Coordinates of C-alpha atoms in Angstrom, one line a residue:
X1 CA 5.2 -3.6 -108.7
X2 CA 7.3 -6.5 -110.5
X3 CA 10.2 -5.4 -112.2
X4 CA 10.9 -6.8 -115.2
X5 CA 14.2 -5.9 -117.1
X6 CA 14.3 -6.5 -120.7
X7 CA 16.8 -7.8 -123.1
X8 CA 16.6 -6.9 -126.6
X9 CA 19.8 -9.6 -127.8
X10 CA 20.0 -12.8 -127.4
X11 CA 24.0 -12.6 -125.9
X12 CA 23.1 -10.3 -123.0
X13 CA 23.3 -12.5 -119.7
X14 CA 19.9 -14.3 -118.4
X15 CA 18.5 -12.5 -115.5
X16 CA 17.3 -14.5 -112.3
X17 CA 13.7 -13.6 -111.5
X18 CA 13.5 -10.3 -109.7
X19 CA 11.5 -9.7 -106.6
X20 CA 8.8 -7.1 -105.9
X21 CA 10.7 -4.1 -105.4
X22 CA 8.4 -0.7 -104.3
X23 CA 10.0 1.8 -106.5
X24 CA 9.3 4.7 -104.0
X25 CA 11.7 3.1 -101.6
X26 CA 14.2 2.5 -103.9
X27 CA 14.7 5.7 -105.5
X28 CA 14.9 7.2 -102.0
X29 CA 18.0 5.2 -101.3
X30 CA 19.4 6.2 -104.2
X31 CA 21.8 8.9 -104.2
X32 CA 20.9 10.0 -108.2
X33 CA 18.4 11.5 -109.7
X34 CA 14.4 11.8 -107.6
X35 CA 12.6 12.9 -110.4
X36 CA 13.2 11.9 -114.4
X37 CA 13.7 15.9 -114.8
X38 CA 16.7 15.8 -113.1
X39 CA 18.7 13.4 -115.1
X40 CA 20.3 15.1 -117.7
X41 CA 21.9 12.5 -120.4
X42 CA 25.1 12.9 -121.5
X43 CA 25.4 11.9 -124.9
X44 CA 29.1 12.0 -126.7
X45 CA 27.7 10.3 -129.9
X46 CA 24.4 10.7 -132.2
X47 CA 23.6 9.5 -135.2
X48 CA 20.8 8.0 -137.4
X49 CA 21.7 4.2 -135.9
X50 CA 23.3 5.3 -132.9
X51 CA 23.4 6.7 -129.8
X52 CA 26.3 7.3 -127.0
X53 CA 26.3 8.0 -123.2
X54 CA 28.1 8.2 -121.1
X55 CA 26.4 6.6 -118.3
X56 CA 26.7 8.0 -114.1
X57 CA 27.5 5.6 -111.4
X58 CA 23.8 6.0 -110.1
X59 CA 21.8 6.0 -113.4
X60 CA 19.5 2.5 -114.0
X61 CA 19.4 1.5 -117.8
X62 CA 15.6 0.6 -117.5
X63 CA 13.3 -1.3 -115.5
X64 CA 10.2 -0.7 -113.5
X65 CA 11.5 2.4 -111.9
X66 CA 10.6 6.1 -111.7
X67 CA 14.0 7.3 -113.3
X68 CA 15.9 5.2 -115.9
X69 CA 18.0 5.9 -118.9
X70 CA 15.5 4.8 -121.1
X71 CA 12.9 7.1 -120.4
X72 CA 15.3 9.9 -120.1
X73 CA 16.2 9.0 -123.9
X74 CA 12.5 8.7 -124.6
X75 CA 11.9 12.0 -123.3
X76 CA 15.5 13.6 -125.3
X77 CA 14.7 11.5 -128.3
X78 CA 10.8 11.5 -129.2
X79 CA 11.3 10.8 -132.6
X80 CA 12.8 7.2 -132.3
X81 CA 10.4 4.6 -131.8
X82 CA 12.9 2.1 -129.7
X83 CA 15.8 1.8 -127.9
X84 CA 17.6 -1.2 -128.0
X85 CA 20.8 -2.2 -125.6
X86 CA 23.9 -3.6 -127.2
X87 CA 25.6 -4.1 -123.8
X88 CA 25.0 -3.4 -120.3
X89 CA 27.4 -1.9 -117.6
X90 CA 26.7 -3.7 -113.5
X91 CA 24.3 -2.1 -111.6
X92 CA 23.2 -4.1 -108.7
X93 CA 22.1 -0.9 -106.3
X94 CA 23.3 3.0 -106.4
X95 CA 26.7 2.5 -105.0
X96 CA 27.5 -0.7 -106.5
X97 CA 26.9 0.4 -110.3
X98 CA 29.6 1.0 -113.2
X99 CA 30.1 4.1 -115.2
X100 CA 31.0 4.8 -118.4
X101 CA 30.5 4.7 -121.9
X102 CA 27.4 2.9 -123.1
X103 CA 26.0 2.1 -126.7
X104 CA 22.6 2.6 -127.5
X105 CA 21.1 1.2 -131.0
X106 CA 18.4 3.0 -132.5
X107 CA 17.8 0.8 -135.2
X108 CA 17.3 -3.1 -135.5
X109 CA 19.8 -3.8 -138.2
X110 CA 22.8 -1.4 -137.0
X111 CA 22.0 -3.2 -133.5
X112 CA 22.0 -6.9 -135.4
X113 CA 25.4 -5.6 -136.7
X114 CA 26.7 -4.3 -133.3
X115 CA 25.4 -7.5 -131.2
X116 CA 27.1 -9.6 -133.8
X117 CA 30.7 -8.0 -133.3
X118 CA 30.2 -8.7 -130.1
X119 CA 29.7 -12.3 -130.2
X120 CA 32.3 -12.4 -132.1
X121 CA 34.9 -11.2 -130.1
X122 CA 35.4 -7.7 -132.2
X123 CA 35.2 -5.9 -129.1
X124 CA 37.4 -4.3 -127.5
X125 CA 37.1 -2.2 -124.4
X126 CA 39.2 -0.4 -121.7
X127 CA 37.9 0.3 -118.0
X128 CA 39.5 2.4 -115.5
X129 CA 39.4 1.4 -111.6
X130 CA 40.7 2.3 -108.2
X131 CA 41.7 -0.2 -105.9
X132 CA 42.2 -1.0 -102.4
X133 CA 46.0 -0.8 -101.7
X134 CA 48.7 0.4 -103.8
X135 CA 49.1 -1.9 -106.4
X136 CA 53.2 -1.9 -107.8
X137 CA 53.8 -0.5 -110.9
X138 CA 56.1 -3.4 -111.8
X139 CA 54.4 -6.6 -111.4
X140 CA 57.8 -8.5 -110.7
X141 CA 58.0 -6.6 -107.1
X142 CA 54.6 -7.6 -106.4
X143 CA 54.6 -10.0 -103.3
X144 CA 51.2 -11.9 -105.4
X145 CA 53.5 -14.4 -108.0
X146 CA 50.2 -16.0 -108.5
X147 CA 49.7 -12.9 -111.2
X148 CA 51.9 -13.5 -114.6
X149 CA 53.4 -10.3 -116.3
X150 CA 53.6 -9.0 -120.2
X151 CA 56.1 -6.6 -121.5
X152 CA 54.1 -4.0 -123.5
X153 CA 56.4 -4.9 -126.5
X154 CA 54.5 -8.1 -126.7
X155 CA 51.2 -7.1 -125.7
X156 CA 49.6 -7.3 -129.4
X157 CA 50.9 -10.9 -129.5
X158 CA 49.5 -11.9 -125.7
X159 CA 46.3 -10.1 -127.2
X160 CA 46.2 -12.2 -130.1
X161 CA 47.3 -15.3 -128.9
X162 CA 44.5 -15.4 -125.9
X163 CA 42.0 -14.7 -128.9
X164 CA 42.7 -16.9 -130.7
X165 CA 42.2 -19.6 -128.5
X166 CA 39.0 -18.0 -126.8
X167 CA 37.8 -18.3 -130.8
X168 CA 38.6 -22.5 -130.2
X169 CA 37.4 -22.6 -126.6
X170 CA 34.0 -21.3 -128.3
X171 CA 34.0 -23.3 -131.3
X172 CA 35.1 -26.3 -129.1
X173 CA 34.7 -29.2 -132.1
X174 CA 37.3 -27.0 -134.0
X175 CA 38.4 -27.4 -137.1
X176 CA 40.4 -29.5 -139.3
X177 CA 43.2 -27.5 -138.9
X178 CA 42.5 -27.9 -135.0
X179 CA 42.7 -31.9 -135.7
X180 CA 46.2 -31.9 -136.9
X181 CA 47.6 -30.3 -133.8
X182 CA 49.1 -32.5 -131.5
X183 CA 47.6 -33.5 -128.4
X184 CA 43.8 -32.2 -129.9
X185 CA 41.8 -34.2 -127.8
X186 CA 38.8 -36.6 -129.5
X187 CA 35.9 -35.0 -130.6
X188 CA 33.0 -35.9 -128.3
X189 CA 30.7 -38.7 -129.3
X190 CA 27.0 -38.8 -128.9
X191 CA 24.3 -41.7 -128.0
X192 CA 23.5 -42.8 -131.4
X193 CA 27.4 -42.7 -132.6
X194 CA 28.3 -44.5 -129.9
X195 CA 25.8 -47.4 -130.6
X196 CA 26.8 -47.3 -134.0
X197 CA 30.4 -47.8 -133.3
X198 CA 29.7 -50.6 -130.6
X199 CA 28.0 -52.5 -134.0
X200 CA 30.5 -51.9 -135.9
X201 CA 33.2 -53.1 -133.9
X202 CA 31.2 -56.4 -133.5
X203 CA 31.1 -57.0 -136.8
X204 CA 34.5 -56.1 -137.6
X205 CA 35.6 -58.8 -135.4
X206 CA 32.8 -61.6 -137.2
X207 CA 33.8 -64.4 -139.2
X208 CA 32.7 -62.6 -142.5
X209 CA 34.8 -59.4 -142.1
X210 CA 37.8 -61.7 -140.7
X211 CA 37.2 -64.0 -143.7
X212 CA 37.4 -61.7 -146.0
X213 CA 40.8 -60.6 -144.8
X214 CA 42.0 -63.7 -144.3
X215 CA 42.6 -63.8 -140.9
X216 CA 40.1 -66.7 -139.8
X217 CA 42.3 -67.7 -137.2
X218 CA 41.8 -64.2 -134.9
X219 CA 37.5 -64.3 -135.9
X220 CA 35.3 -64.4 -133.7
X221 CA 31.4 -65.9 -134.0
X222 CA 29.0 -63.7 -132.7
X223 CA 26.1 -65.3 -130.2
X224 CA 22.9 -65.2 -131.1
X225 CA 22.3 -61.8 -128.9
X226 CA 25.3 -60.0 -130.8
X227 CA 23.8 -60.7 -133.9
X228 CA 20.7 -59.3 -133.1
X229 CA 22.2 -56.1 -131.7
X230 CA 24.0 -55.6 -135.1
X231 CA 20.5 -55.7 -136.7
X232 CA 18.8 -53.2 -134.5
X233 CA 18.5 -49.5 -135.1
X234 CA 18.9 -46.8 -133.2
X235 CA 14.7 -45.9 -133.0
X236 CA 14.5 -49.5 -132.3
X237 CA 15.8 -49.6 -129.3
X238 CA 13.7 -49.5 -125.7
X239 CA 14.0 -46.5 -123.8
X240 CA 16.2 -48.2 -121.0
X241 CA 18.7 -49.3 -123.8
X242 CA 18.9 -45.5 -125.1
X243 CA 19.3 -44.4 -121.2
X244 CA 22.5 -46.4 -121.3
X245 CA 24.1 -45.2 -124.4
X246 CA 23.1 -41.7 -123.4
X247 CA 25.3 -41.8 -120.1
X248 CA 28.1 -42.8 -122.0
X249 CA 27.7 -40.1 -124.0
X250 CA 27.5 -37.7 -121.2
X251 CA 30.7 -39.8 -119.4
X252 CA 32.4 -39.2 -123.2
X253 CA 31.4 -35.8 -123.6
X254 CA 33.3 -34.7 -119.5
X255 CA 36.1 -36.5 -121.1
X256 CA 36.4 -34.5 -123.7
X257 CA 36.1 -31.3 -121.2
X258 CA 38.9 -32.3 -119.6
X259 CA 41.1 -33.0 -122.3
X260 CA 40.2 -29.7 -124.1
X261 CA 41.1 -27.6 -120.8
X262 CA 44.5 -29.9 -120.7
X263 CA 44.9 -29.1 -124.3
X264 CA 44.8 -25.4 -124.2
X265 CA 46.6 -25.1 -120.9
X266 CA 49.5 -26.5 -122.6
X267 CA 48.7 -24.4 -125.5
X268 CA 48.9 -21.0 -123.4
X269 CA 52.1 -22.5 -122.1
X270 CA 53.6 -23.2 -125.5
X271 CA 52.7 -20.0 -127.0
X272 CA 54.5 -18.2 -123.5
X273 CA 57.4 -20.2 -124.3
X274 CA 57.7 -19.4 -127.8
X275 CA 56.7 -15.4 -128.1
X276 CA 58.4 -14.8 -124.4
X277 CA 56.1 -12.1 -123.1
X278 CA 55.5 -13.7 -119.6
X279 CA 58.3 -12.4 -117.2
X280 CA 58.2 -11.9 -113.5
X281 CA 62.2 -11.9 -112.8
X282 CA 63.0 -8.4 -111.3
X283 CA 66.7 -8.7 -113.0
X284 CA 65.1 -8.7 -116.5
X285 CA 62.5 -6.3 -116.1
X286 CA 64.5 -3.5 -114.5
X287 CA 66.0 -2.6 -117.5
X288 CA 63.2 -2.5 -119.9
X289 CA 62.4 0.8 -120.6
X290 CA 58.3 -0.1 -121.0
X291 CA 55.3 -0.4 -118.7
X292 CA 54.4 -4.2 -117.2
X293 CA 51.0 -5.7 -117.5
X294 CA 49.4 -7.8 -114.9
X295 CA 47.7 -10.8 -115.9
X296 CA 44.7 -12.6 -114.2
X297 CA 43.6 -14.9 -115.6
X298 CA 41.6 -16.8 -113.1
X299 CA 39.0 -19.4 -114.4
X300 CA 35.0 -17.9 -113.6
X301 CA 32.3 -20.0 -112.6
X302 CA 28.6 -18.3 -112.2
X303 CA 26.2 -20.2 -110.3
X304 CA 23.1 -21.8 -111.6
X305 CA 19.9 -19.0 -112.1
X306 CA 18.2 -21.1 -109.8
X307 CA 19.8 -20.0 -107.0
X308 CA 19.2 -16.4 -106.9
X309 CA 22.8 -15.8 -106.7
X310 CA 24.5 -13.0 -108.5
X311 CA 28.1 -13.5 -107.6
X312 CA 30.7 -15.3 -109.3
X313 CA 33.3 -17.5 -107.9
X314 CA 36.7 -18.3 -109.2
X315 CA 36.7 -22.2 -109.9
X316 CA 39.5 -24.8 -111.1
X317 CA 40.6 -25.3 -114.8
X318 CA 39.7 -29.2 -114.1
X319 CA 35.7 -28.2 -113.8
X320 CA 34.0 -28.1 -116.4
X321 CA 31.7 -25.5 -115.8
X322 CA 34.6 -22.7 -115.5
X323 CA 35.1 -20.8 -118.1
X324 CA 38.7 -19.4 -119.0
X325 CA 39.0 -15.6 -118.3
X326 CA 42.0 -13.7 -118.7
X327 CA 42.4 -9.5 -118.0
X328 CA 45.5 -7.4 -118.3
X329 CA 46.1 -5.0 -115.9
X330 CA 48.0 -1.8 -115.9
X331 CA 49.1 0.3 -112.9
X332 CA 48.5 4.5 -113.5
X333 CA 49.1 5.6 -110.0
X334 CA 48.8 5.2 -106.4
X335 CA 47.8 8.2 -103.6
X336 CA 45.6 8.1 -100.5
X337 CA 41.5 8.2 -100.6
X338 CA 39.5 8.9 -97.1
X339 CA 42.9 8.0 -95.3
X340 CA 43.8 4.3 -97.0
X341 CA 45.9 3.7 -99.9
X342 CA 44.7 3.2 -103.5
X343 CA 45.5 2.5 -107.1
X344 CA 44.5 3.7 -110.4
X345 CA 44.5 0.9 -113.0
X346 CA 43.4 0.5 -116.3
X347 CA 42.2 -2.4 -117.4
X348 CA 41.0 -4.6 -120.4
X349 CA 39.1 -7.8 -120.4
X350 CA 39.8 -10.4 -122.8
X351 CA 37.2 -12.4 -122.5
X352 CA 33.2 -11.2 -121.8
X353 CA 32.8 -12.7 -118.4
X354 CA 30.4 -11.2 -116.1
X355 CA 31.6 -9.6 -113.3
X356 CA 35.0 -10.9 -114.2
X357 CA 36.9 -7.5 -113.6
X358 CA 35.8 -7.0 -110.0
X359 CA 36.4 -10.9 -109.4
X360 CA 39.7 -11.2 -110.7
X361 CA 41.0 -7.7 -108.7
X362 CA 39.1 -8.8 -105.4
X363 CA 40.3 -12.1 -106.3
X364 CA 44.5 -11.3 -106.4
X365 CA 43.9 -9.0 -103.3
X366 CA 43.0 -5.8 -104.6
X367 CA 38.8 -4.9 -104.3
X368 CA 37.9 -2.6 -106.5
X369 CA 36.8 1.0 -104.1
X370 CA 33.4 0.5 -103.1
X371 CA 32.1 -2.8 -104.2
X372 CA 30.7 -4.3 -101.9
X373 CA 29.9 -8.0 -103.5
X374 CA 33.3 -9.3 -103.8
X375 CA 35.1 -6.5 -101.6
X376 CA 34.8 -5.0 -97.8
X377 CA 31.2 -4.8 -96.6
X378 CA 31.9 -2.5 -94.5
X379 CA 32.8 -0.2 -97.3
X380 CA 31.8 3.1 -97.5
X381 CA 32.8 4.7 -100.8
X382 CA 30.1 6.5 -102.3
X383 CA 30.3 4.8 -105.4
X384 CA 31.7 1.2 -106.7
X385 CA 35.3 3.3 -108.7
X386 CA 34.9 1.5 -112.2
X387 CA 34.4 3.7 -114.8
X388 CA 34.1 1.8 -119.1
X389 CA 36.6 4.3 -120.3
X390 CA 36.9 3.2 -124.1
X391 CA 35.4 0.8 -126.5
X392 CA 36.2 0.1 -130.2
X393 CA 33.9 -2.0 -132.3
X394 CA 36.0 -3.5 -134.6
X395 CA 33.5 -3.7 -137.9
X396 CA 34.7 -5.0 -141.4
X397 CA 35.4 -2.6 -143.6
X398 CA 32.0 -2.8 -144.9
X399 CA 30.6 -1.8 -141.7
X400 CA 33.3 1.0 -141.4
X401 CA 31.8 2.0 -144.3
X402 CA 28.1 2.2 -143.1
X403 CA 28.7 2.9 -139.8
X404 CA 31.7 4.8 -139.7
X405 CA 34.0 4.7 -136.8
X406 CA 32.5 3.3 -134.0
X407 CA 35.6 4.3 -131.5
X408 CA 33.9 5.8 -128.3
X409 CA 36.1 7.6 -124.9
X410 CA 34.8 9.3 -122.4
X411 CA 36.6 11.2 -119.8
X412 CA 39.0 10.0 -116.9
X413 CA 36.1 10.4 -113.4
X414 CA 39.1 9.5 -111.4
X415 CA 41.9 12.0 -112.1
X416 CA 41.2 14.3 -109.4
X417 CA 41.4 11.7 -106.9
X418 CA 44.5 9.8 -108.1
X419 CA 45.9 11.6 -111.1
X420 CA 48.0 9.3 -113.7
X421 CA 51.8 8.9 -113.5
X422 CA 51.3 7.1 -116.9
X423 CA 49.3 6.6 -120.1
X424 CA 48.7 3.7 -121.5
X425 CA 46.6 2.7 -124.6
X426 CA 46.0 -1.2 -125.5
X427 CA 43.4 -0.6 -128.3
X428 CA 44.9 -0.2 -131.6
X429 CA 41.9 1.6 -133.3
X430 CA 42.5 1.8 -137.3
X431 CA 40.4 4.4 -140.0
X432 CA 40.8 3.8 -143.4
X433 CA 43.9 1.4 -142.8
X434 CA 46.0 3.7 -140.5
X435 CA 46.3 3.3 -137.0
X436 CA 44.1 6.9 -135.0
X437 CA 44.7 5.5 -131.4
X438 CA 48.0 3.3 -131.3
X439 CA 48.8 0.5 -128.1
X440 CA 51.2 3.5 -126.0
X441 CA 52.1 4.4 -122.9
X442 CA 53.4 7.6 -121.7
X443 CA 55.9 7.7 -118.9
X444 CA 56.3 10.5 -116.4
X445 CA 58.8 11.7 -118.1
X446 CA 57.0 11.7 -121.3
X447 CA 58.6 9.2 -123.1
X448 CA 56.6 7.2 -125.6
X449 CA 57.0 3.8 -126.9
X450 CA 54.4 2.3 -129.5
X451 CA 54.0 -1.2 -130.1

């Protein structure tokens, strides 16, 4: 039987084609549910447009199989004709899948409304995760200084300021305002504008455009063959002809790539220097009385669909094919799971990368507990420890209105193994224009501090 996994948005990541998978075997390997009776959902929002889970480690989302969410919410929810999925949490076998909280549309407009919020960046989302080793609560004792740090004070401007140029990486032509800052690289040319502007400079430098300026000393006649090339069009021209101008296109448009990435590297550099929320020295940070954030931001390439593979590498800001992706990472606790020493952290993507949280931890050193892709294969965990804990989608007050308040938390899966020294809160979620859930943290000696 072929499995085929659809996707209802246009956003959602392609899919490589799947092989022929016997479902029998596969749901005996599992270490969920055998029969669709057995999964029992559980649902921390319902409503007329949407729907809430909050999704187990082992549990598929749909496909070709014997027990999936979807036919568990069939089976719950008879009355509603289709389900549609707004975003997707990993699941590449039973113990390599993520938990947590996962939105369900039920109808096409309120899932049009919640796929748009999420291209455009009105997402925001908290996981939790234990780690392999123990992690330092303070990043500047960390032996790893290839991992910058933000005081919590600054957080909401590190937040904004890494949006804000994810909103130009995106739009990448940018805007006029874009145009006036300095060092904004060229826009990139195509074939056609190119062989227009290769005319034009011709016949800037003619006789008649000279003459008319009065500069007949600098002209220059045109042969015979640059005359006819300022005559021609761009339909008139021989498919060789447009070959050529279309590799300098191609040549203009990687110069433009690598400009852009210089561009906003010195960007992200500038803004660090002017708001002053990177700091690694252990002299400043011992006497500020607020949590430390980690920040990876290492750049994500994901390999072409054609090659069947479905993990993500960490590439150079120089390629053009990696895209920027930054996390912040907060330390909750350490203890000791099946004799080795873990961390709790919380964390909270920035960008929409796939894969990008287990990269970036596996990445600085610190494999998330039973994945097996970018950690240990020899690990045995019974699980892959990530867990969506929150998600906010941030809707205009219009959508507020319609939709109400589409703030979603389930609980912590993890406390019992490594319980928190510390709460900390990065989503600032707002009703009716006051803030419900502020960016906190709470201290083990319950002190708060809100930003």
């Amino acid at each position: 039987m072929e499995i085929k996994v659809r996707r209802h948005q246009h956003h959602l990541p392609h899919e490589a084609k799947l092989h022929k998978i016997d479902t029998s075997e596969v749901n005996g390997k599992r270490g969920g549910p055998m029969e669709l009776a057995q999964l029992q959902l559980r649902v921390l929002h319902k409503d007329d447009d949407f729907v809430v889970l909050d999704k187990g480690p082992d549990e598929r989302m749909d496909g070709a199989f014997d027990v999936t969410l979807e036919k568990a919410l069939a089976r719950d929810f008879p009355h509603v004709d289709k389900f549609r999925w707004i975003h997707q949490l990993d699941f590449v076998f039973a113990c390599a899948a993520t938990s947590g909280v996962l939105v369900v549309g039920l109808k096409k407009e309120a899932t049009a409304t919640a796929c748009r919020l999420f291209r455009e960046k009105q997402v925001q989302k908290e996981y939790l995760a234990l780690v392999r080793g123990h992690l330092p609560l303070n990043p500047a004792e960390s032996v790893n200084q290839s991992a910058h740090a933000c005081t919590f004070s600054k957080l909401g401007l590190f937040i904004q300021d890494t949006e804000d140029l994810e909103r130009m990486r995106n739009q990448q032509r940018g805007s006029k305002a874009h145009f006036k800052m300095p060092g904004y690289p060229r826009g990139v040319r195509h074939g056609p504008n190119i062989f227009a502007m290769e005319q034009a400079e011709l016949l800037r430098k003619s006789n008649k455009r000279l003459k008319e300026d009065n500069l007949c000393s600098k002209a220059k006649s045109l042969t015979a063959e640059e005359l006819a090339f300022t005559q021609l069009t761009w339909h008139g021209l021989s498919n060789e002809e447009k070959r050529l101008f279309s590799e300098k296109a191609i040549a203009d448009k990687q110069r433009y790539a690598r400009e852009f990435n210089e561009f906003l590297r010195l960007e992200t550099l500038r803004l660090a220097h002017l708001h002053k929320y990177e700091s690694l020295a252990a002299d400043k940070s011992e006497n500020v009385n607020e949590p430390l954030a980690y920040i990876f931001d290492a750049p994500i390439i994901e390999p072409h669909q054609s090659l069947k593979v479905f993990r993500m590498v960490v590439g150079k800001e120089s390629n053009a094919l990696a895209k920027q992706s930054t996390t912040l990472c907060f330390v909750l606790g350490h203890a000791i799971y099946d004799g080795e020493p873990v961390s709790k952290v919380l964390l909270r993507p920035l960008n929409g990368r796939r894969h990008q949280l287990r990269l970036h931890l596996a990445h600085h050193g610190f494999p998330i507990v039973g994945d097996v892709t970018y950690g240990s294969q020899d690990d045995v965990a019974p699980r892959m420890m990530l867990h969506a804990w929150r998600i906010w989608l941030h809707g205009s007050p219009t959508d507020q209105e319609r939709y109400g308040d589409l703030y979603f938390e389930s609980s912590d899966p993890f406390e019992a193994i490594v319980p928190s020294a510390r709460q900390v809160c990065t989503i600032t979620y707002q009703k009716d224009g006051k803030n419900q859930v502020s960016n906190k943290f709470v201290d083990s000696s319950a002190k708060v501090a809100e930003t």
